[in-house]
Short mmCIF file of C-alpha atoms in Angstrom, two decimals:
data_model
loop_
_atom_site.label_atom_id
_atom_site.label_comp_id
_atom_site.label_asym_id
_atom_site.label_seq_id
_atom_site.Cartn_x
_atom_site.Cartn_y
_atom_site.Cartn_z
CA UNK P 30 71.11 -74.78 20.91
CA UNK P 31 68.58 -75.92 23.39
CA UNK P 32 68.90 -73.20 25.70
CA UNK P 33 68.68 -70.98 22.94
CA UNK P 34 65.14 -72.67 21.48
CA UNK P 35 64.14 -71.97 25.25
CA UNK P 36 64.77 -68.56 25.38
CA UNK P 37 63.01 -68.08 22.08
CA UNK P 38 60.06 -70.46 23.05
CA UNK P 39 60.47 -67.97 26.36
CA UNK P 40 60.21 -64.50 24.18
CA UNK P 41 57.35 -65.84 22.27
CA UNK P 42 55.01 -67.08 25.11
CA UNK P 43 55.71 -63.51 26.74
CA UNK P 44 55.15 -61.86 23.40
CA UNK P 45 51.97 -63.57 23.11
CA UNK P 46 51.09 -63.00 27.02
CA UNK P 47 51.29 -59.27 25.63
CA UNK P 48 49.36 -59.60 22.74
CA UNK P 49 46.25 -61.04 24.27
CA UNK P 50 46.74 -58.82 27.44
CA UNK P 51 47.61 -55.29 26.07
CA UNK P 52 47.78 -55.16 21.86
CA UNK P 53 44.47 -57.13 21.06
CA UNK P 54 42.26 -54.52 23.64
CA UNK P 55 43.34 -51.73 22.55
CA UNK P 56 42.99 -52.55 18.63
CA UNK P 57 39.43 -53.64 19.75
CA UNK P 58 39.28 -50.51 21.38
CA UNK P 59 40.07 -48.26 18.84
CA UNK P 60 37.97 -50.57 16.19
CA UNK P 61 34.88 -49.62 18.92
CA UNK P 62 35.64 -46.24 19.09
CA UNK P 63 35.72 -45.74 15.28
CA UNK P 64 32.37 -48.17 15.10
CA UNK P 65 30.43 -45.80 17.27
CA UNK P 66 32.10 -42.83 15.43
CA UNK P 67 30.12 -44.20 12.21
CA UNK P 68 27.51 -45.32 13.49
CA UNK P 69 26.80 -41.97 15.22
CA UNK P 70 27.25 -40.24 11.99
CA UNK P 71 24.37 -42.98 10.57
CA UNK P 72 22.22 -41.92 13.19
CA UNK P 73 22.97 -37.61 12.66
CA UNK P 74 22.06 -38.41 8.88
CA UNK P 75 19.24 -40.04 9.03
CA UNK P 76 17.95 -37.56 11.64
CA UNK P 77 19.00 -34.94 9.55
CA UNK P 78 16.42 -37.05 6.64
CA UNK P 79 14.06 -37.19 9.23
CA UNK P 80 14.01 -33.76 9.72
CA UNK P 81 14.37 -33.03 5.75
CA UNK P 82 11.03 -35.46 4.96
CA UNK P 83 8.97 -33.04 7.40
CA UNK P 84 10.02 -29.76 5.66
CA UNK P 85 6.87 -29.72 3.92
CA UNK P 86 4.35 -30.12 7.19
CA UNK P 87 7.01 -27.54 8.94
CA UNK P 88 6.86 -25.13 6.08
CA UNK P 89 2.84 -25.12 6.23
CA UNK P 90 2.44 -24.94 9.64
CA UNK P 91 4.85 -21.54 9.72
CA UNK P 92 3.03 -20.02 6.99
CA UNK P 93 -0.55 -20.58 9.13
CA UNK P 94 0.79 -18.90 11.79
CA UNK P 95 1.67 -15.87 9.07
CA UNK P 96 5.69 -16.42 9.35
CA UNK P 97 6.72 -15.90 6.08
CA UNK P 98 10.43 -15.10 6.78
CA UNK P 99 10.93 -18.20 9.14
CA UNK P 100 9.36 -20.53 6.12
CA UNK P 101 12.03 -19.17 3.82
CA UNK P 102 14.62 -19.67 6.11
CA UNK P 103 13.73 -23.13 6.76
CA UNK P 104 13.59 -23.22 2.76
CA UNK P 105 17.15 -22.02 2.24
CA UNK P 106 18.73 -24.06 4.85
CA UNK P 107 17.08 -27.46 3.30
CA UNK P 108 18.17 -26.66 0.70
CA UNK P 109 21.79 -26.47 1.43
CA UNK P 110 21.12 -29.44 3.83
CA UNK P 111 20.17 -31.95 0.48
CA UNK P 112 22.81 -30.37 -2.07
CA UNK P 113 26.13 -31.01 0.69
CA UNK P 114 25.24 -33.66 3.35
CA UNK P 115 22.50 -35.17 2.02
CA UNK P 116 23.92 -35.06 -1.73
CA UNK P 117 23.48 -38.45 -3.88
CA UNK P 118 20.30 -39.33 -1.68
CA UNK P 119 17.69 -40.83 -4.70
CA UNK P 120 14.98 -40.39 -2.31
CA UNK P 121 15.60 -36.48 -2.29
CA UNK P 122 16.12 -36.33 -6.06
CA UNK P 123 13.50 -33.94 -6.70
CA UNK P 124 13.16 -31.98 -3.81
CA UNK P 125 15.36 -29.03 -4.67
CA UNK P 126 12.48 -28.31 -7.69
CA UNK P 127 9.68 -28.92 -4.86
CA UNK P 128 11.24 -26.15 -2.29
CA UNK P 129 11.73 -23.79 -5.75
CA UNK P 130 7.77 -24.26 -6.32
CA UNK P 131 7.43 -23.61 -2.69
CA UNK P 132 9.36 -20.63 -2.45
CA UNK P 133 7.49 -19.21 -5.35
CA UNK P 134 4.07 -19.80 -3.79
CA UNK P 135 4.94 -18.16 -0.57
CA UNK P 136 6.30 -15.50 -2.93
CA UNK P 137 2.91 -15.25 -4.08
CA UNK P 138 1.30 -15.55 -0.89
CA UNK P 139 2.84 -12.80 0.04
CA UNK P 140 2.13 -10.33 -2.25
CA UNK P 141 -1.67 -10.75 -2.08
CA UNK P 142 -1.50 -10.64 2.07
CA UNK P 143 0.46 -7.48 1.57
CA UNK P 144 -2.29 -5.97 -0.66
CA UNK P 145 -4.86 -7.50 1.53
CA UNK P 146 -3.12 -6.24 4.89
CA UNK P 147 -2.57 -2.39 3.24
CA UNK P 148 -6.23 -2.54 2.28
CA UNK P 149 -7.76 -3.78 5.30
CA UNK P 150 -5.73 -0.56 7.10
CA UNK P 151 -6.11 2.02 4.62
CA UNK P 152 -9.92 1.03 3.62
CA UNK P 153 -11.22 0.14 7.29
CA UNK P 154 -14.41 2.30 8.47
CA UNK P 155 -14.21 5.09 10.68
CA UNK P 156 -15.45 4.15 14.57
CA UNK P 157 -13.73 4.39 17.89
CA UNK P 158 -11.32 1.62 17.50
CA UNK P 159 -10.50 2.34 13.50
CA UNK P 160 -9.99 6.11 13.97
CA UNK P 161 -6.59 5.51 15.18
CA UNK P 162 -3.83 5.46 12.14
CA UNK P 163 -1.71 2.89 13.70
CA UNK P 164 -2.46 -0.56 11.44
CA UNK P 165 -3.80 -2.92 14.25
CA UNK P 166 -1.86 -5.98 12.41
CA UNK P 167 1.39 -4.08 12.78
CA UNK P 168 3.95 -7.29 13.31
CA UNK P 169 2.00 -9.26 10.47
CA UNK P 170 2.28 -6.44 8.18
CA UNK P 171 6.23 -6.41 9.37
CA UNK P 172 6.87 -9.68 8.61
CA UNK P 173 5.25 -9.73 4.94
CA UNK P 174 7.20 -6.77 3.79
CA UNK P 175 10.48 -8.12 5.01
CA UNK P 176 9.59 -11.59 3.47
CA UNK P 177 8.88 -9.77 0.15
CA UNK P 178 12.06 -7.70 0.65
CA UNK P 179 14.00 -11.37 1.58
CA UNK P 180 12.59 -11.92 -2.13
CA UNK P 181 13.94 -8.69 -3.41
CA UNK P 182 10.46 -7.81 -4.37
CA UNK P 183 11.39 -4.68 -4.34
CA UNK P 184 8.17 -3.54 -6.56
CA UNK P 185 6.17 -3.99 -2.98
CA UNK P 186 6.39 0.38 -3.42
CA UNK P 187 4.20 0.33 -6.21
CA UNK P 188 2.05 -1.91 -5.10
CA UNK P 189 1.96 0.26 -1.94
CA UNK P 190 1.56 3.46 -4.27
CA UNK P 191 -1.50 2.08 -6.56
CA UNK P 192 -3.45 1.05 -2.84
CA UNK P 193 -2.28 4.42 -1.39
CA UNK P 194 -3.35 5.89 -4.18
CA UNK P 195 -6.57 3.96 -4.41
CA UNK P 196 -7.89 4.69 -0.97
CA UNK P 197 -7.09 8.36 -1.50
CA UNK P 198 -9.36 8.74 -4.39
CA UNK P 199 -11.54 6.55 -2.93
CA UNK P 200 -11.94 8.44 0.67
CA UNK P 201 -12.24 11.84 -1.85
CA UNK P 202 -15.06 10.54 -4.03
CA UNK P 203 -17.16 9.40 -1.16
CA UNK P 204 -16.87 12.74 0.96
CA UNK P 205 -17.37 14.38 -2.09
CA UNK P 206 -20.87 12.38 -3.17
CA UNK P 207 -22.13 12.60 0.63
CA UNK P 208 -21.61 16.28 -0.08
CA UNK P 209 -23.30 17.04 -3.12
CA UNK P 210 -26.30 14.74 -2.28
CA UNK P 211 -27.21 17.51 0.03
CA UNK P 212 -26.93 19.97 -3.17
CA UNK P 213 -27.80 17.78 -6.19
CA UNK P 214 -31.36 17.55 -7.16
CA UNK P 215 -32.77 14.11 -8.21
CA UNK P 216 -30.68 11.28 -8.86
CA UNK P 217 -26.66 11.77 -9.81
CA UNK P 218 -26.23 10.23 -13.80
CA UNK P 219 -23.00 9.00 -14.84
CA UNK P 220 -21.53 10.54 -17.43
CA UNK P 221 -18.60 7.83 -18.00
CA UNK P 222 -15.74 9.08 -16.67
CA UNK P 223 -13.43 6.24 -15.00
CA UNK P 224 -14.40 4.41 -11.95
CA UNK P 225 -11.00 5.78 -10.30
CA UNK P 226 -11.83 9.09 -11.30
CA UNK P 227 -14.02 11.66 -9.66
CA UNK P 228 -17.20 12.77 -10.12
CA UNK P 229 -15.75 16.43 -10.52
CA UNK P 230 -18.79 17.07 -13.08
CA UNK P 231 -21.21 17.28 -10.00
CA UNK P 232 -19.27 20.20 -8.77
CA UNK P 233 -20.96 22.28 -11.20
CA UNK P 234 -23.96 22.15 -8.38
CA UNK P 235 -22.20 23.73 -5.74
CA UNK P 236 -21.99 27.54 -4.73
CA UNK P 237 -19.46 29.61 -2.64
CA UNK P 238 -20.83 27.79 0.41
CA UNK P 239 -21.28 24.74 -0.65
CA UNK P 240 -17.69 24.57 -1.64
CA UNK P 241 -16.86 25.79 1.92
CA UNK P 242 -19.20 22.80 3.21
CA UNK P 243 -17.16 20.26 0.79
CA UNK P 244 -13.94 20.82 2.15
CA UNK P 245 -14.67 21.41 5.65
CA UNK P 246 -16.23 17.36 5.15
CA UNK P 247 -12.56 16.80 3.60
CA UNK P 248 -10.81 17.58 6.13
CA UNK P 249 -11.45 14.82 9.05
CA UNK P 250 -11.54 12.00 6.42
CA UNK P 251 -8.80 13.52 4.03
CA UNK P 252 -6.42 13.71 7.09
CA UNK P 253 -7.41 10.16 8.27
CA UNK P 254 -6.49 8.66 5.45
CA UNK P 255 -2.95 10.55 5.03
CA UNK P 256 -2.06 9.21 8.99
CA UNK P 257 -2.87 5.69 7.85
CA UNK P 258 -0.88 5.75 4.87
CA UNK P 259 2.11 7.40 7.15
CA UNK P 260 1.38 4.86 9.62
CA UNK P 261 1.80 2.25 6.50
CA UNK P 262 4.69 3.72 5.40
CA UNK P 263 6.21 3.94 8.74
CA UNK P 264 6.17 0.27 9.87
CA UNK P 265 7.60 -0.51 6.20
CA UNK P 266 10.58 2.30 6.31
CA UNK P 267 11.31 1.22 9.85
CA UNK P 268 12.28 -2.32 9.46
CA UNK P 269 15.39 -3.51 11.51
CA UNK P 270 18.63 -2.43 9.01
CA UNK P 271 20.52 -5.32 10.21
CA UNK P 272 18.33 -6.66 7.06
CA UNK P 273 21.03 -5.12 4.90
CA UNK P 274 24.19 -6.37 4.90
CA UNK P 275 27.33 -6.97 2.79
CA UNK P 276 28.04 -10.54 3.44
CA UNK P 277 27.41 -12.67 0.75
CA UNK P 278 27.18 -16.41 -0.30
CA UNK P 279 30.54 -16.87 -1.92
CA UNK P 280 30.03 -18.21 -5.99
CA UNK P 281 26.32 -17.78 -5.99
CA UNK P 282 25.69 -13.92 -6.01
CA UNK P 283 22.74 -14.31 -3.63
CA UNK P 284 23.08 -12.48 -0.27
CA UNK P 285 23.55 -14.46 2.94
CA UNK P 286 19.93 -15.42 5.10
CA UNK P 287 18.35 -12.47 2.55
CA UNK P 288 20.70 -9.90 3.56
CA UNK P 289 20.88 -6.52 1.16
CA UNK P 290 23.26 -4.52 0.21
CA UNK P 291 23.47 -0.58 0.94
CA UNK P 292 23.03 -0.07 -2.57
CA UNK P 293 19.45 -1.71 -2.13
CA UNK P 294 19.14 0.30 1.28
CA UNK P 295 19.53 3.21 -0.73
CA UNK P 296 16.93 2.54 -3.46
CA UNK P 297 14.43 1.26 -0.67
CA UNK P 298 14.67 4.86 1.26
CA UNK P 299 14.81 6.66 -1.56
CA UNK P 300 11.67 4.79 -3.08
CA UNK P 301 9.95 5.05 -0.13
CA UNK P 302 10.18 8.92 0.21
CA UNK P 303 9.15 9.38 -3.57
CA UNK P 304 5.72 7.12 -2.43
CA UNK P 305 5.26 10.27 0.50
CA UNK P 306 5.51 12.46 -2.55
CA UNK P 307 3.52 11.28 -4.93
CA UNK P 308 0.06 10.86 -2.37
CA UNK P 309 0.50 14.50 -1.84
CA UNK P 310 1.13 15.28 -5.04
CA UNK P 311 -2.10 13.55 -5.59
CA UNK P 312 -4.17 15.09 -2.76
CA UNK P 313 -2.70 18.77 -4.38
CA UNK P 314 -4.02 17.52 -7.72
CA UNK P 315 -7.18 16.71 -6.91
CA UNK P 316 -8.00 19.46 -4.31
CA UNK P 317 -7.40 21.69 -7.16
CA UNK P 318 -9.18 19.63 -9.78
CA UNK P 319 -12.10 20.45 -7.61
CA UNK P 320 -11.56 23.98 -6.91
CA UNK P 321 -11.46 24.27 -11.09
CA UNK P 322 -14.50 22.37 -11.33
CA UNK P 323 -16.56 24.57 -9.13
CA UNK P 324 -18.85 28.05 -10.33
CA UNK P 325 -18.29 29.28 -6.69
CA UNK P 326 -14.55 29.11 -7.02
CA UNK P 327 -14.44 30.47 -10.74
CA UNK P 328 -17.14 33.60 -9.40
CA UNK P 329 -15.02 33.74 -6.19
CA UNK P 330 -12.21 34.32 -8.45
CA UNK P 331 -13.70 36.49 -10.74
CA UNK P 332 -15.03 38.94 -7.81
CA UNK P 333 -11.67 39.29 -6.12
CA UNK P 334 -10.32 40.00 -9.55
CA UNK P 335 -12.99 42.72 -9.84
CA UNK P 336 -12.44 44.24 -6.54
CA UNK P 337 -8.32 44.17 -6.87
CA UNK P 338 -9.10 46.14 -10.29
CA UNK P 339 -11.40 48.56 -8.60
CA UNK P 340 -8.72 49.34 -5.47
CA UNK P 341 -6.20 50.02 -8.08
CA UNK P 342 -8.33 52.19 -10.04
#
């Protein structure tokens, strides 16, 4: 019996020689290991709230330096940031609604720096450096239609129409007054007509000549203004197509980082080439609205008429 209490009193002291020696280390180990594990996940999420509380100031500082698409980004991704690892946070409560007011700001940002931007190129004077038809804040101009686009604002072609159109008649009605303030005698009365319309009742003063004069003045400024807009409508047309694609957030029907669809692709091209039509269609409108307007077209007329009926006869 005693030598068996010995050999147990033995086993235990080497059992407990292990214990201290081998088992308790690596427990402590592994109870280390997993403390810096957590701890380094404290420290990644409140970095990541770090980060999250300067969204605003980061947000502002991209749109002052005009980059609309990288402030949206940075919208999106906070957003998905607070609703999965920062979910539950009190402190972040409301800032999903704050980044929604946000995004619809820059929305509207937008859309008056695209309408300032397309006016500023189409409406510039003529000179050495403004003559050319390339827009001088090409990139700017870039990034605000793909922004608007990253919206699926998709309306930016009418907007892009009414200015087109705008500076057309506008270009028009100021060749056309320079003109016939070298024909009309005393000073030109309004008669009512719209402010976007023009003055085609002044025509009335011009002969043969005269209308010869009118549109050789149309021609430099008329074609000026066509480059620009197909300068416009180049840069806008010729955004990178790896801005459509098919992928898709799964469950929430919006398209991954802002990507489109080729069914948008389609409409956007097909959009764009109907905006092409309709300035010319304009410019053919006009142009003839004029040559109707004007006695030295309708006599013009009326003696070729004459002399086609005298040949025959």
């Amino acid at each position: 019996m005693e030598t068996s209490l010995g050999k147990v009193a033995q086993l235990r002291n080497s059992l407990r020689t292990i214990q201290d020696g081998s088992v308790k280390p690596a427990v402590e180990t592994v109870g280390k290991v997993q403390k810096r594990h957590n701890l380094q996940r404290i420290i990644d999420k409140l970095q990541t709230v770090a980060t999250v509380s300067q969204t605003q100031l980061t947000i502002q500082m991209l749109l002052s330096n005009g980059d609309f698409v990288g402030a949206l980004d940075l919208i999106t991704t906070t957003r998905d940031v607070v609703t999965s690892d920062l979910s539950g946070l009190t402190c972040f409560r409301h800032l999903p609604h704050q980044l929604t007011e946000m995004e619809r700001f820059i929305d509207k940002m937008m859309s008056m720096e695209f309408r300032r931007a397309l006016s500023t190129h189409l409406n510039r004077a003529a000179g050495d450096s403004a003559s050319s038809p390339k827009m001088q804040e090409e990139e700017r101009f870039a990034a605000i239609v793909t922004g608007l686009l990253r919206q699926r604002r998709f309306n930016v072609v009418d907007w892009f129409r009414e200015e087109a159109l705008s500076a057309l008649l506008a270009t028009l009605k100021l060749v056309l007054i320079q003109t016939l303030t070298e024909h009309q005698i005393g000073d030109v009365e309004e008669n009512g007509e719209d402010d976007r319309s023009l003055p085609y009742y002044l025509l009335k003063t011009l002969n043969f000549d005269g209308l010869v004069g009118l549109f050789r003045a149309l021609r430099g400024p008329l074609k000026t203004i066509l480059l620009r807009i197909r300068s416009a409508h180049d840069v806008t047309s010729g955004l990178h197509v790896g801005l459509f694609g098919q992928e898709s957030r799964a469950g929430t029907g919006v398209d991954m980082d802002g990507a489109l669809t080729a069914t948008d692709l389609s409409r956007w091209t097909a959009q764009l080439q109907e905006l092409l039509f309709a300035v010319g269609e304009e410019t053919q409108e006009e142009i003839a609205k004029m040559l109707h307007r004007c006695p030295g077209w309708k006599d013009l007329k009326v003696r070729t008429r004459d002399r086609q009926t005298d040949s025959h006869s």
